[in-house]
């Protein structure tokens, strides 16, 4: 495997920094950044959090704006929608678009904006962590603009929604109700749960994604038919979590780990603005105990998602189960066990490119198809941050080096085939560029350890 220094003969850092910045400038719409001009021409929730982490090194002010644009589309019940639609983009450029979600009408009772069109589902809560790190990049500018006092109430409401209406299992964890919500859309972990869903009729929708990439790299038509059915049912119940008969309800390790890391960030934000940080720290501690109690598997040495419809743990080994490495205060025994799993045959750290999204040894592994095996840059960034926090500096350094090499060589690909490192999905993908800028800035995630 060639390294970052070898693939980029002269001034590798400058060249990478320049091209990553160009990607972000090219994908900026004036108020936010699209993940990709072609495939994803609107604003996505967890993308914007990752993008802000890179933008903070280019323009802290623009990073703040990125997050505040997203937060301006927050619903009255606290949810941050997973897509904020850009009205200037033609209908049909992305499916499912505003006509499908109908947020202003179907989401009215849940407090959706009458003016800003959004989806009705959510994505992982990386936002408070991103807001805190954006502030830390330039505290003086942040204070001058009153950034933290403005975003704090919205971020707190977002966490209250997840900890309240979304604690469907009643055990202190947030649930996801659609495979798009954990962000790892077609993970094999969801196969059994999705198989129970009656697909929407063929021909009742038209996919836009296949115009921009190879069908072999994307979810299947049958996956889409089930995604559409689940979203339709939620919409037709007013996006009301209590009223919707959720046929897909899962406690996902990564989603909850990010909520915990963000809850600690909210405590830091509260301290910085003179609010009471105590409730945030207590909630983070309670959620950590719930995460370990409900999802940790000491035999497999990984966190497994839990299917709330059957009540059973989902047996598959997904990168999601490693991301709790980012949880501040995770017991060291669990951190060490996760690091061993990462080096083992299922994830092959150092022997493949980055961290595969799914178990390399499983029959369902597919190195090309989206979240069924390919390595993604946002999960690599999270695992890198978690390893650094756990004191696993050598592994963190290796992953950082691989990240920068692959990001540059692949032209900021959306994801990679883990064995060859070949680019998959689309190129000039925003979070790949943003997180490369972030890793370029600091040799290891110095702010990861608490
Ligand atoms: C559905 C935007 C998003 C990411 C997700 C990724 C993909 C959308 C899609 O793109 O999902 O939300 O159309 O496939 O799976 O993680 O946020 O980049």
PDB file of C-alpha atoms in Angstrom, residues 142-429:
ATOM      1  CA  UNK A 142     -17.327  32.726  17.913  1.00  0.00           C
ATOM      2  CA  UNK A 143     -17.884  34.947  20.969  1.00  0.00           C
ATOM      3  CA  UNK A 144     -18.037  38.069  18.836  1.00  0.00           C
ATOM      4  CA  UNK A 145     -20.857  36.542  16.784  1.00  0.00           C
ATOM      5  CA  UNK A 146     -22.626  35.012  19.803  1.00  0.00           C
ATOM      6  CA  UNK A 147     -22.432  31.621  18.117  1.00  0.00           C
ATOM      7  CA  UNK A 148     -22.709  29.345  21.153  1.00  0.00           C
ATOM      8  CA  UNK A 149     -25.577  31.169  22.911  1.00  0.00           C
ATOM      9  CA  UNK A 150     -27.505  31.057  19.609  1.00  0.00           C
ATOM     10  CA  UNK A 151     -27.049  27.353  18.862  1.00  0.00           C
ATOM     11  CA  UNK A 152     -27.206  25.991  22.415  1.00  0.00           C
ATOM     12  CA  UNK A 153     -31.035  26.056  22.882  1.00  0.00           C
ATOM     13  CA  UNK A 154     -31.563  24.416  19.485  1.00  0.00           C
ATOM     14  CA  UNK A 155     -29.010  21.685  20.124  1.00  0.00           C
ATOM     15  CA  UNK A 156     -30.485  21.052  23.570  1.00  0.00           C
ATOM     16  CA  UNK A 157     -33.980  20.721  22.040  1.00  0.00           C
ATOM     17  CA  UNK A 158     -32.593  18.289  19.439  1.00  0.00           C
ATOM     18  CA  UNK A 159     -31.164  16.079  22.189  1.00  0.00           C
ATOM     19  CA  UNK A 160     -34.413  16.289  24.173  1.00  0.00           C
ATOM     20  CA  UNK A 161     -36.321  15.019  21.124  1.00  0.00           C
ATOM     21  CA  UNK A 162     -33.949  12.063  20.710  1.00  0.00           C
ATOM     22  CA  UNK A 163     -33.949  11.214  24.412  1.00  0.00           C
ATOM     23  CA  UNK A 164     -37.741  11.596  24.701  1.00  0.00           C
ATOM     24  CA  UNK A 165     -39.951  10.735  21.712  1.00  0.00           C
ATOM     25  CA  UNK A 166     -37.209   8.520  20.248  1.00  0.00           C
ATOM     26  CA  UNK A 167     -36.550   6.365  23.309  1.00  0.00           C
ATOM     27  CA  UNK A 168     -38.882   3.763  21.831  1.00  0.00           C
ATOM     28  CA  UNK A 169     -37.296   0.918  23.799  1.00  0.00           C
ATOM     29  CA  UNK A 170     -37.640   2.749  27.123  1.00  0.00           C
ATOM     30  CA  UNK A 171     -34.072   1.822  28.091  1.00  0.00           C
ATOM     31  CA  UNK A 172     -32.370   5.209  27.774  1.00  0.00           C
ATOM     32  CA  UNK A 173     -31.176   4.955  24.143  1.00  0.00           C
ATOM     33  CA  UNK A 174     -32.458   6.746  21.027  1.00  0.00           C
ATOM     34  CA  UNK A 175     -33.979   4.600  18.272  1.00  0.00           C
ATOM     35  CA  UNK A 176     -33.798   4.999  14.528  1.00  0.00           C
ATOM     36  CA  UNK A 177     -36.982   4.320  12.560  1.00  0.00           C
ATOM     37  CA  UNK A 178     -35.650   4.185   9.003  1.00  0.00           C
ATOM     38  CA  UNK A 179     -32.405   2.725   7.569  1.00  0.00           C
ATOM     39  CA  UNK A 180     -31.493   6.214   6.290  1.00  0.00           C
ATOM     40  CA  UNK A 181     -31.415   7.520   9.888  1.00  0.00           C
ATOM     41  CA  UNK A 182     -28.211   5.862  11.149  1.00  0.00           C
ATOM     42  CA  UNK A 183     -26.605   7.029   7.874  1.00  0.00           C
ATOM     43  CA  UNK A 184     -25.418   3.486   6.994  1.00  0.00           C
ATOM     44  CA  UNK A 185     -28.394   2.947   4.726  1.00  0.00           C
ATOM     45  CA  UNK A 186     -28.121  -0.573   3.291  1.00  0.00           C
ATOM     46  CA  UNK A 187     -25.960  -2.176   5.980  1.00  0.00           C
ATOM     47  CA  UNK A 188     -26.496  -5.965   6.088  1.00  0.00           C
ATOM     48  CA  UNK A 189     -27.428  -5.351   9.737  1.00  0.00           C
ATOM     49  CA  UNK A 190     -30.831  -4.111   8.531  1.00  0.00           C
ATOM     50  CA  UNK A 191     -31.549  -7.029   6.161  1.00  0.00           C
ATOM     51  CA  UNK A 192     -33.680  -9.142   8.510  1.00  0.00           C
ATOM     52  CA  UNK A 193     -35.637  -6.149   9.818  1.00  0.00           C
ATOM     53  CA  UNK A 194     -36.213  -4.853   6.276  1.00  0.00           C
ATOM     54  CA  UNK A 195     -37.332  -8.264   5.012  1.00  0.00           C
ATOM     55  CA  UNK A 196     -40.465  -7.846   7.157  1.00  0.00           C
ATOM     56  CA  UNK A 197     -41.465  -4.659   5.301  1.00  0.00           C
ATOM     57  CA  UNK A 198     -43.929  -4.852   2.414  1.00  0.00           C
ATOM     58  CA  UNK A 199     -42.140  -3.087  -0.488  1.00  0.00           C
ATOM     59  CA  UNK A 200     -43.860  -0.104  -2.163  1.00  0.00           C
ATOM     60  CA  UNK A 201     -45.266  -1.179  -5.551  1.00  0.00           C
ATOM     61  CA  UNK A 202     -42.720  -1.205  -8.397  1.00  0.00           C
ATOM     62  CA  UNK A 203     -43.294   1.803 -10.639  1.00  0.00           C
ATOM     63  CA  UNK A 204     -44.710   3.913  -7.792  1.00  0.00           C
ATOM     64  CA  UNK A 205     -41.467   5.972  -7.639  1.00  0.00           C
ATOM     65  CA  UNK A 206     -38.517   6.890  -9.847  1.00  0.00           C
ATOM     66  CA  UNK A 207     -34.989   6.754  -8.481  1.00  0.00           C
ATOM     67  CA  UNK A 208     -32.730   9.698  -9.377  1.00  0.00           C
ATOM     68  CA  UNK A 209     -29.521   8.275  -7.891  1.00  0.00           C
ATOM     69  CA  UNK A 210     -28.883   5.800 -10.720  1.00  0.00           C
ATOM     70  CA  UNK A 211     -28.328   8.700 -13.135  1.00  0.00           C
ATOM     71  CA  UNK A 212     -25.112   9.547 -11.310  1.00  0.00           C
ATOM     72  CA  UNK A 213     -23.395   6.279 -10.566  1.00  0.00           C
ATOM     73  CA  UNK A 214     -23.116   2.581 -11.098  1.00  0.00           C
ATOM     74  CA  UNK A 215     -26.114   0.542  -9.925  1.00  0.00           C
ATOM     75  CA  UNK A 216     -23.632  -2.008  -8.498  1.00  0.00           C
ATOM     76  CA  UNK A 217     -22.388   0.632  -6.012  1.00  0.00           C
ATOM     77  CA  UNK A 218     -25.859   1.648  -4.805  1.00  0.00           C
ATOM     78  CA  UNK A 219     -28.723   0.056  -2.821  1.00  0.00           C
ATOM     79  CA  UNK A 220     -31.024  -2.204  -4.866  1.00  0.00           C
ATOM     80  CA  UNK A 221     -34.509  -1.372  -6.198  1.00  0.00           C
ATOM     81  CA  UNK A 222     -35.973  -3.708  -3.582  1.00  0.00           C
ATOM     82  CA  UNK A 223     -34.146  -1.783  -0.820  1.00  0.00           C
ATOM     83  CA  UNK A 224     -35.592   1.448  -2.211  1.00  0.00           C
ATOM     84  CA  UNK A 225     -39.124   0.015  -2.357  1.00  0.00           C
ATOM     85  CA  UNK A 226     -38.861  -0.740   1.357  1.00  0.00           C
ATOM     86  CA  UNK A 227     -37.296   2.648   2.204  1.00  0.00           C
ATOM     87  CA  UNK A 228     -40.225   4.298   0.412  1.00  0.00           C
ATOM     88  CA  UNK A 229     -42.803   2.208   2.268  1.00  0.00           C
ATOM     89  CA  UNK A 230     -41.323   3.058   5.678  1.00  0.00           C
ATOM     90  CA  UNK A 231     -41.053   6.778   4.928  1.00  0.00           C
ATOM     91  CA  UNK A 232     -44.603   6.867   3.518  1.00  0.00           C
ATOM     92  CA  UNK A 233     -46.029   5.263   6.656  1.00  0.00           C
ATOM     93  CA  UNK A 234     -44.182   7.736   8.913  1.00  0.00           C
ATOM     94  CA  UNK A 235     -45.330  10.689   6.786  1.00  0.00           C
ATOM     95  CA  UNK A 236     -48.928   9.479   6.719  1.00  0.00           C
ATOM     96  CA  UNK A 237     -48.895   9.412  10.525  1.00  0.00           C
ATOM     97  CA  UNK A 238     -47.751  13.039  10.677  1.00  0.00           C
ATOM     98  CA  UNK A 239     -44.169  12.024  11.574  1.00  0.00           C
ATOM     99  CA  UNK A 240     -45.584  11.383  15.037  1.00  0.00           C
ATOM    100  CA  UNK A 241     -43.401   8.824  16.810  1.00  0.00           C
ATOM    101  CA  UNK A 242     -46.092   7.775  19.261  1.00  0.00           C
ATOM    102  CA  UNK A 243     -48.762   7.236  16.581  1.00  0.00           C
ATOM    103  CA  UNK A 244     -46.654   5.604  13.866  1.00  0.00           C
ATOM    104  CA  UNK A 245     -46.641   1.788  13.966  1.00  0.00           C
ATOM    105  CA  UNK A 246     -42.847   1.663  13.507  1.00  0.00           C
ATOM    106  CA  UNK A 247     -42.120  -1.564  11.611  1.00  0.00           C
ATOM    107  CA  UNK A 248     -38.406  -0.684  11.677  1.00  0.00           C
ATOM    108  CA  UNK A 249     -37.113   0.400  15.098  1.00  0.00           C
ATOM    109  CA  UNK A 250     -33.498  -0.159  16.007  1.00  0.00           C
ATOM    110  CA  UNK A 251     -31.047   0.975  18.683  1.00  0.00           C
ATOM    111  CA  UNK A 252     -27.864   1.653  16.727  1.00  0.00           C
ATOM    112  CA  UNK A 253     -24.472   1.843  18.512  1.00  0.00           C
ATOM    113  CA  UNK A 254     -22.956   4.595  16.371  1.00  0.00           C
ATOM    114  CA  UNK A 255     -26.049   6.830  16.519  1.00  0.00           C
ATOM    115  CA  UNK A 256     -26.099   6.583  20.324  1.00  0.00           C
ATOM    116  CA  UNK A 257     -22.327   6.936  20.715  1.00  0.00           C
ATOM    117  CA  UNK A 258     -22.479  10.173  18.725  1.00  0.00           C
ATOM    118  CA  UNK A 259     -25.389  11.361  20.855  1.00  0.00           C
ATOM    119  CA  UNK A 260     -23.289  10.748  23.982  1.00  0.00           C
ATOM    120  CA  UNK A 261     -20.207  12.493  22.570  1.00  0.00           C
ATOM    121  CA  UNK A 262     -22.458  15.398  21.569  1.00  0.00           C
ATOM    122  CA  UNK A 263     -24.117  15.475  25.005  1.00  0.00           C
ATOM    123  CA  UNK A 264     -20.659  15.957  26.567  1.00  0.00           C
ATOM    124  CA  UNK A 265     -20.003  18.695  23.999  1.00  0.00           C
ATOM    125  CA  UNK A 266     -23.299  20.309  25.041  1.00  0.00           C
ATOM    126  CA  UNK A 267     -22.005  20.262  28.632  1.00  0.00           C
ATOM    127  CA  UNK A 268     -18.853  22.074  27.452  1.00  0.00           C
ATOM    128  CA  UNK A 269     -21.004  24.585  25.571  1.00  0.00           C
ATOM    129  CA  UNK A 270     -23.187  25.101  28.666  1.00  0.00           C
ATOM    130  CA  UNK A 271     -20.071  25.754  30.777  1.00  0.00           C
ATOM    131  CA  UNK A 272     -18.783  28.242  28.213  1.00  0.00           C
ATOM    132  CA  UNK A 273     -21.996  30.305  28.214  1.00  0.00           C
ATOM    133  CA  UNK A 274     -22.741  30.103  31.915  1.00  0.00           C
ATOM    134  CA  UNK A 275     -25.618  27.587  31.654  1.00  0.00           C
ATOM    135  CA  UNK A 276     -25.963  24.486  33.851  1.00  0.00           C
ATOM    136  CA  UNK A 277     -23.794  21.685  32.454  1.00  0.00           C
ATOM    137  CA  UNK A 278     -24.797  19.176  35.152  1.00  0.00           C
ATOM    138  CA  UNK A 279     -27.893  17.726  33.442  1.00  0.00           C
ATOM    139  CA  UNK A 280     -25.920  17.169  30.223  1.00  0.00           C
ATOM    140  CA  UNK A 281     -23.127  15.294  32.020  1.00  0.00           C
ATOM    141  CA  UNK A 282     -25.642  13.187  33.945  1.00  0.00           C
ATOM    142  CA  UNK A 283     -27.543  12.325  30.756  1.00  0.00           C
ATOM    143  CA  UNK A 284     -24.304  11.412  28.985  1.00  0.00           C
ATOM    144  CA  UNK A 285     -23.272   9.129  31.860  1.00  0.00           C
ATOM    145  CA  UNK A 286     -26.681   7.449  31.974  1.00  0.00           C
ATOM    146  CA  UNK A 287     -26.683   6.939  28.204  1.00  0.00           C
ATOM    147  CA  UNK A 288     -23.184   5.431  28.367  1.00  0.00           C
ATOM    148  CA  UNK A 289     -24.404   2.913  30.953  1.00  0.00           C
ATOM    149  CA  UNK A 290     -27.418   2.113  28.726  1.00  0.00           C
ATOM    150  CA  UNK A 291     -25.211   1.743  25.635  1.00  0.00           C
ATOM    151  CA  UNK A 292     -22.973  -0.747  27.416  1.00  0.00           C
ATOM    152  CA  UNK A 293     -25.842  -2.522  29.162  1.00  0.00           C
ATOM    153  CA  UNK A 294     -28.001  -2.934  26.062  1.00  0.00           C
ATOM    154  CA  UNK A 295     -25.585  -3.146  23.112  1.00  0.00           C
ATOM    155  CA  UNK A 296     -22.111  -4.282  24.260  1.00  0.00           C
ATOM    156  CA  UNK A 297     -21.238  -7.903  23.417  1.00  0.00           C
ATOM    157  CA  UNK A 298     -18.149  -8.945  25.423  1.00  0.00           C
ATOM    158  CA  UNK A 299     -17.813 -12.246  23.536  1.00  0.00           C
ATOM    159  CA  UNK A 300     -17.797 -10.699  20.036  1.00  0.00           C
ATOM    160  CA  UNK A 301     -15.921  -7.652  21.415  1.00  0.00           C
ATOM    161  CA  UNK A 302     -18.145  -5.236  19.484  1.00  0.00           C
ATOM    162  CA  UNK A 303     -21.365  -3.291  20.044  1.00  0.00           C
ATOM    163  CA  UNK A 304     -24.355  -4.848  18.242  1.00  0.00           C
ATOM    164  CA  UNK A 305     -27.503  -2.975  17.221  1.00  0.00           C
ATOM    165  CA  UNK A 306     -30.775  -4.111  18.826  1.00  0.00           C
ATOM    166  CA  UNK A 307     -33.958  -4.732  16.831  1.00  0.00           C
ATOM    167  CA  UNK A 308     -36.801  -3.380  18.975  1.00  0.00           C
ATOM    168  CA  UNK A 309     -39.466  -5.243  17.005  1.00  0.00           C
ATOM    169  CA  UNK A 310     -38.038  -8.654  17.943  1.00  0.00           C
ATOM    170  CA  UNK A 311     -36.144  -7.454  21.034  1.00  0.00           C
ATOM    171  CA  UNK A 312     -33.049  -9.340  19.839  1.00  0.00           C
ATOM    172  CA  UNK A 313     -29.484  -8.179  19.214  1.00  0.00           C
ATOM    173  CA  UNK A 314     -28.576  -7.988  15.499  1.00  0.00           C
ATOM    174  CA  UNK A 315     -25.720 -10.433  14.977  1.00  0.00           C
ATOM    175  CA  UNK A 316     -23.850  -8.644  12.131  1.00  0.00           C
ATOM    176  CA  UNK A 317     -20.496  -6.923  12.743  1.00  0.00           C
ATOM    177  CA  UNK A 318     -20.683  -3.366  11.405  1.00  0.00           C
ATOM    178  CA  UNK A 319     -18.300  -0.422  11.686  1.00  0.00           C
ATOM    179  CA  UNK A 320     -21.145   1.138  13.660  1.00  0.00           C
ATOM    180  CA  UNK A 321     -20.235  -1.221  16.514  1.00  0.00           C
ATOM    181  CA  UNK A 322     -16.702   0.237  16.712  1.00  0.00           C
ATOM    182  CA  UNK A 323     -17.687   3.912  16.784  1.00  0.00           C
ATOM    183  CA  UNK A 324     -18.428   3.906  20.554  1.00  0.00           C
ATOM    184  CA  UNK A 325     -14.633   4.309  20.754  1.00  0.00           C
ATOM    185  CA  UNK A 326     -15.471   8.044  20.596  1.00  0.00           C
ATOM    186  CA  UNK A 327     -17.492   7.927  23.841  1.00  0.00           C
ATOM    187  CA  UNK A 328     -15.624   9.955  26.485  1.00  0.00           C
ATOM    188  CA  UNK A 329     -15.084   7.846  29.582  1.00  0.00           C
ATOM    189  CA  UNK A 330     -15.654   4.512  27.828  1.00  0.00           C
ATOM    190  CA  UNK A 331     -14.147   1.846  30.142  1.00  0.00           C
ATOM    191  CA  UNK A 332     -10.574   1.119  29.036  1.00  0.00           C
ATOM    192  CA  UNK A 333     -11.269  -2.635  28.884  1.00  0.00           C
ATOM    193  CA  UNK A 334     -13.940  -2.012  26.237  1.00  0.00           C
ATOM    194  CA  UNK A 335     -11.688   0.417  24.354  1.00  0.00           C
ATOM    195  CA  UNK A 336      -8.891  -2.161  24.223  1.00  0.00           C
ATOM    196  CA  UNK A 337     -11.283  -4.912  23.127  1.00  0.00           C
ATOM    197  CA  UNK A 338     -12.626  -2.703  20.298  1.00  0.00           C
ATOM    198  CA  UNK A 339      -9.056  -1.927  19.176  1.00  0.00           C
ATOM    199  CA  UNK A 340      -8.339  -5.684  19.021  1.00  0.00           C
ATOM    200  CA  UNK A 341     -11.493  -6.244  16.940  1.00  0.00           C
ATOM    201  CA  UNK A 342     -10.392  -3.506  14.583  1.00  0.00           C
ATOM    202  CA  UNK A 343      -7.046  -5.221  14.032  1.00  0.00           C
ATOM    203  CA  UNK A 344      -8.663  -8.673  13.683  1.00  0.00           C
ATOM    204  CA  UNK A 345      -9.883 -10.498  10.546  1.00  0.00           C
ATOM    205  CA  UNK A 346     -13.300  -8.807  10.367  1.00  0.00           C
ATOM    206  CA  UNK A 347     -11.951  -5.232   9.915  1.00  0.00           C
ATOM    207  CA  UNK A 348      -8.275  -5.881   9.031  1.00  0.00           C
ATOM    208  CA  UNK A 349      -6.791  -2.535  10.127  1.00  0.00           C
ATOM    209  CA  UNK A 350      -3.557  -1.932   8.195  1.00  0.00           C
ATOM    210  CA  UNK A 351      -4.218  -4.787   5.764  1.00  0.00           C
ATOM    211  CA  UNK A 352      -7.078  -3.082   3.900  1.00  0.00           C
ATOM    212  CA  UNK A 353      -7.840   0.552   3.086  1.00  0.00           C
ATOM    213  CA  UNK A 354      -9.399   2.447   6.031  1.00  0.00           C
ATOM    214  CA  UNK A 355     -12.120   0.591   7.954  1.00  0.00           C
ATOM    215  CA  UNK A 356     -14.612  -1.527   5.984  1.00  0.00           C
ATOM    216  CA  UNK A 357     -18.236  -0.720   6.750  1.00  0.00           C
ATOM    217  CA  UNK A 358     -19.005  -4.397   7.283  1.00  0.00           C
ATOM    218  CA  UNK A 359     -17.315  -7.624   8.388  1.00  0.00           C
ATOM    219  CA  UNK A 360     -14.800  -8.729   5.719  1.00  0.00           C
ATOM    220  CA  UNK A 361     -15.375 -12.395   6.618  1.00  0.00           C
ATOM    221  CA  UNK A 362     -19.196 -12.382   6.332  1.00  0.00           C
ATOM    222  CA  UNK A 363     -21.003 -13.856   3.323  1.00  0.00           C
ATOM    223  CA  UNK A 364     -23.010 -10.616   2.949  1.00  0.00           C
ATOM    224  CA  UNK A 365     -19.826  -8.520   2.598  1.00  0.00           C
ATOM    225  CA  UNK A 366     -19.735  -6.690  -0.770  1.00  0.00           C
ATOM    226  CA  UNK A 367     -16.745  -4.398  -1.256  1.00  0.00           C
ATOM    227  CA  UNK A 368     -18.505  -2.267  -3.876  1.00  0.00           C
ATOM    228  CA  UNK A 369     -22.034  -1.774  -2.652  1.00  0.00           C
ATOM    229  CA  UNK A 370     -22.393   1.320  -0.468  1.00  0.00           C
ATOM    230  CA  UNK A 371     -22.596   0.387   3.235  1.00  0.00           C
ATOM    231  CA  UNK A 372     -22.306  -3.392   2.698  1.00  0.00           C
ATOM    232  CA  UNK A 373     -18.491  -3.381   2.833  1.00  0.00           C
ATOM    233  CA  UNK A 374     -16.859  -0.287   1.274  1.00  0.00           C
ATOM    234  CA  UNK A 375     -14.707   1.934   3.479  1.00  0.00           C
ATOM    235  CA  UNK A 376     -16.061   5.431   4.133  1.00  0.00           C
ATOM    236  CA  UNK A 377     -14.117   8.472   5.232  1.00  0.00           C
ATOM    237  CA  UNK A 378     -16.456   9.771   7.935  1.00  0.00           C
ATOM    238  CA  UNK A 379     -16.431   6.483   9.827  1.00  0.00           C
ATOM    239  CA  UNK A 380     -12.622   6.322   9.443  1.00  0.00           C
ATOM    240  CA  UNK A 381     -12.406   9.830  10.931  1.00  0.00           C
ATOM    241  CA  UNK A 382     -14.589   8.753  13.867  1.00  0.00           C
ATOM    242  CA  UNK A 383     -12.603   5.571  14.480  1.00  0.00           C
ATOM    243  CA  UNK A 384      -9.379   7.609  14.264  1.00  0.00           C
ATOM    244  CA  UNK A 385     -10.719  10.060  16.830  1.00  0.00           C
ATOM    245  CA  UNK A 386     -11.810   7.203  19.106  1.00  0.00           C
ATOM    246  CA  UNK A 387      -8.442   5.442  18.865  1.00  0.00           C
ATOM    247  CA  UNK A 388      -6.636   8.672  19.731  1.00  0.00           C
ATOM    248  CA  UNK A 389      -8.926   9.187  22.733  1.00  0.00           C
ATOM    249  CA  UNK A 390      -8.203   5.634  23.893  1.00  0.00           C
ATOM    250  CA  UNK A 391      -4.437   6.204  23.719  1.00  0.00           C
ATOM    251  CA  UNK A 392      -4.070   3.882  20.692  1.00  0.00           C
ATOM    252  CA  UNK A 393      -1.719   6.323  19.022  1.00  0.00           C
ATOM    253  CA  UNK A 394      -0.029   3.955  16.596  1.00  0.00           C
ATOM    254  CA  UNK A 395      -3.319   2.705  15.155  1.00  0.00           C
ATOM    255  CA  UNK A 396      -4.701   6.262  15.053  1.00  0.00           C
ATOM    256  CA  UNK A 397      -1.583   7.453  13.199  1.00  0.00           C
ATOM    257  CA  UNK A 398      -1.838   4.613  10.684  1.00  0.00           C
ATOM    258  CA  UNK A 399      -5.475   5.410   9.958  1.00  0.00           C
ATOM    259  CA  UNK A 400      -4.706   9.111   9.559  1.00  0.00           C
ATOM    260  CA  UNK A 401      -1.942   8.375   7.063  1.00  0.00           C
ATOM    261  CA  UNK A 402      -4.206   6.019   5.081  1.00  0.00           C
ATOM    262  CA  UNK A 403      -7.029   8.556   5.160  1.00  0.00           C
ATOM    263  CA  UNK A 404      -4.929  11.370   3.687  1.00  0.00           C
ATOM    264  CA  UNK A 405      -3.354   9.128   1.049  1.00  0.00           C
ATOM    265  CA  UNK A 406      -6.680   7.670  -0.067  1.00  0.00           C
ATOM    266  CA  UNK A 407      -8.571  10.958   0.001  1.00  0.00           C
ATOM    267  CA  UNK A 408      -5.993  12.555  -2.279  1.00  0.00           C
ATOM    268  CA  UNK A 409      -5.526   9.648  -4.645  1.00  0.00           C
ATOM    269  CA  UNK A 410      -9.258   8.956  -5.001  1.00  0.00           C
ATOM    270  CA  UNK A 411     -10.137  12.629  -5.693  1.00  0.00           C
ATOM    271  CA  UNK A 412     -12.154  12.737  -2.499  1.00  0.00           C
ATOM    272  CA  UNK A 413     -14.273   9.716  -3.331  1.00  0.00           C
ATOM    273  CA  UNK A 414     -17.509   8.993  -1.537  1.00  0.00           C
ATOM    274  CA  UNK A 415     -16.195   5.517  -0.550  1.00  0.00           C
ATOM    275  CA  UNK A 416     -13.544   2.937  -1.430  1.00  0.00           C
ATOM    276  CA  UNK A 417     -13.357  -0.754  -2.230  1.00  0.00           C
ATOM    277  CA  UNK A 418     -11.448  -1.832   0.909  1.00  0.00           C
ATOM    278  CA  UNK A 419      -9.058  -4.343  -0.724  1.00  0.00           C
ATOM    279  CA  UNK A 420      -8.023  -2.284  -3.774  1.00  0.00           C
ATOM    280  CA  UNK A 421      -8.624   1.222  -2.417  1.00  0.00           C
ATOM    281  CA  UNK A 422     -10.367   2.051  -5.715  1.00  0.00           C
ATOM    282  CA  UNK A 423     -12.840   4.927  -5.678  1.00  0.00           C
ATOM    283  CA  UNK A 424     -16.528   4.062  -5.572  1.00  0.00           C
ATOM    284  CA  UNK A 425     -19.652   6.253  -5.647  1.00  0.00           C
ATOM    285  CA  UNK A 426     -19.092   9.858  -6.696  1.00  0.00           C
ATOM    286  CA  UNK A 427     -15.938  12.019  -6.498  1.00  0.00           C
ATOM    287  CA  UNK A 428     -15.349  15.445  -4.888  1.00  0.00           C
ATOM    288  CA  UNK A 429     -17.563  14.374  -2.006  1.00  0.00           C
TER     289      UNK A 429
END
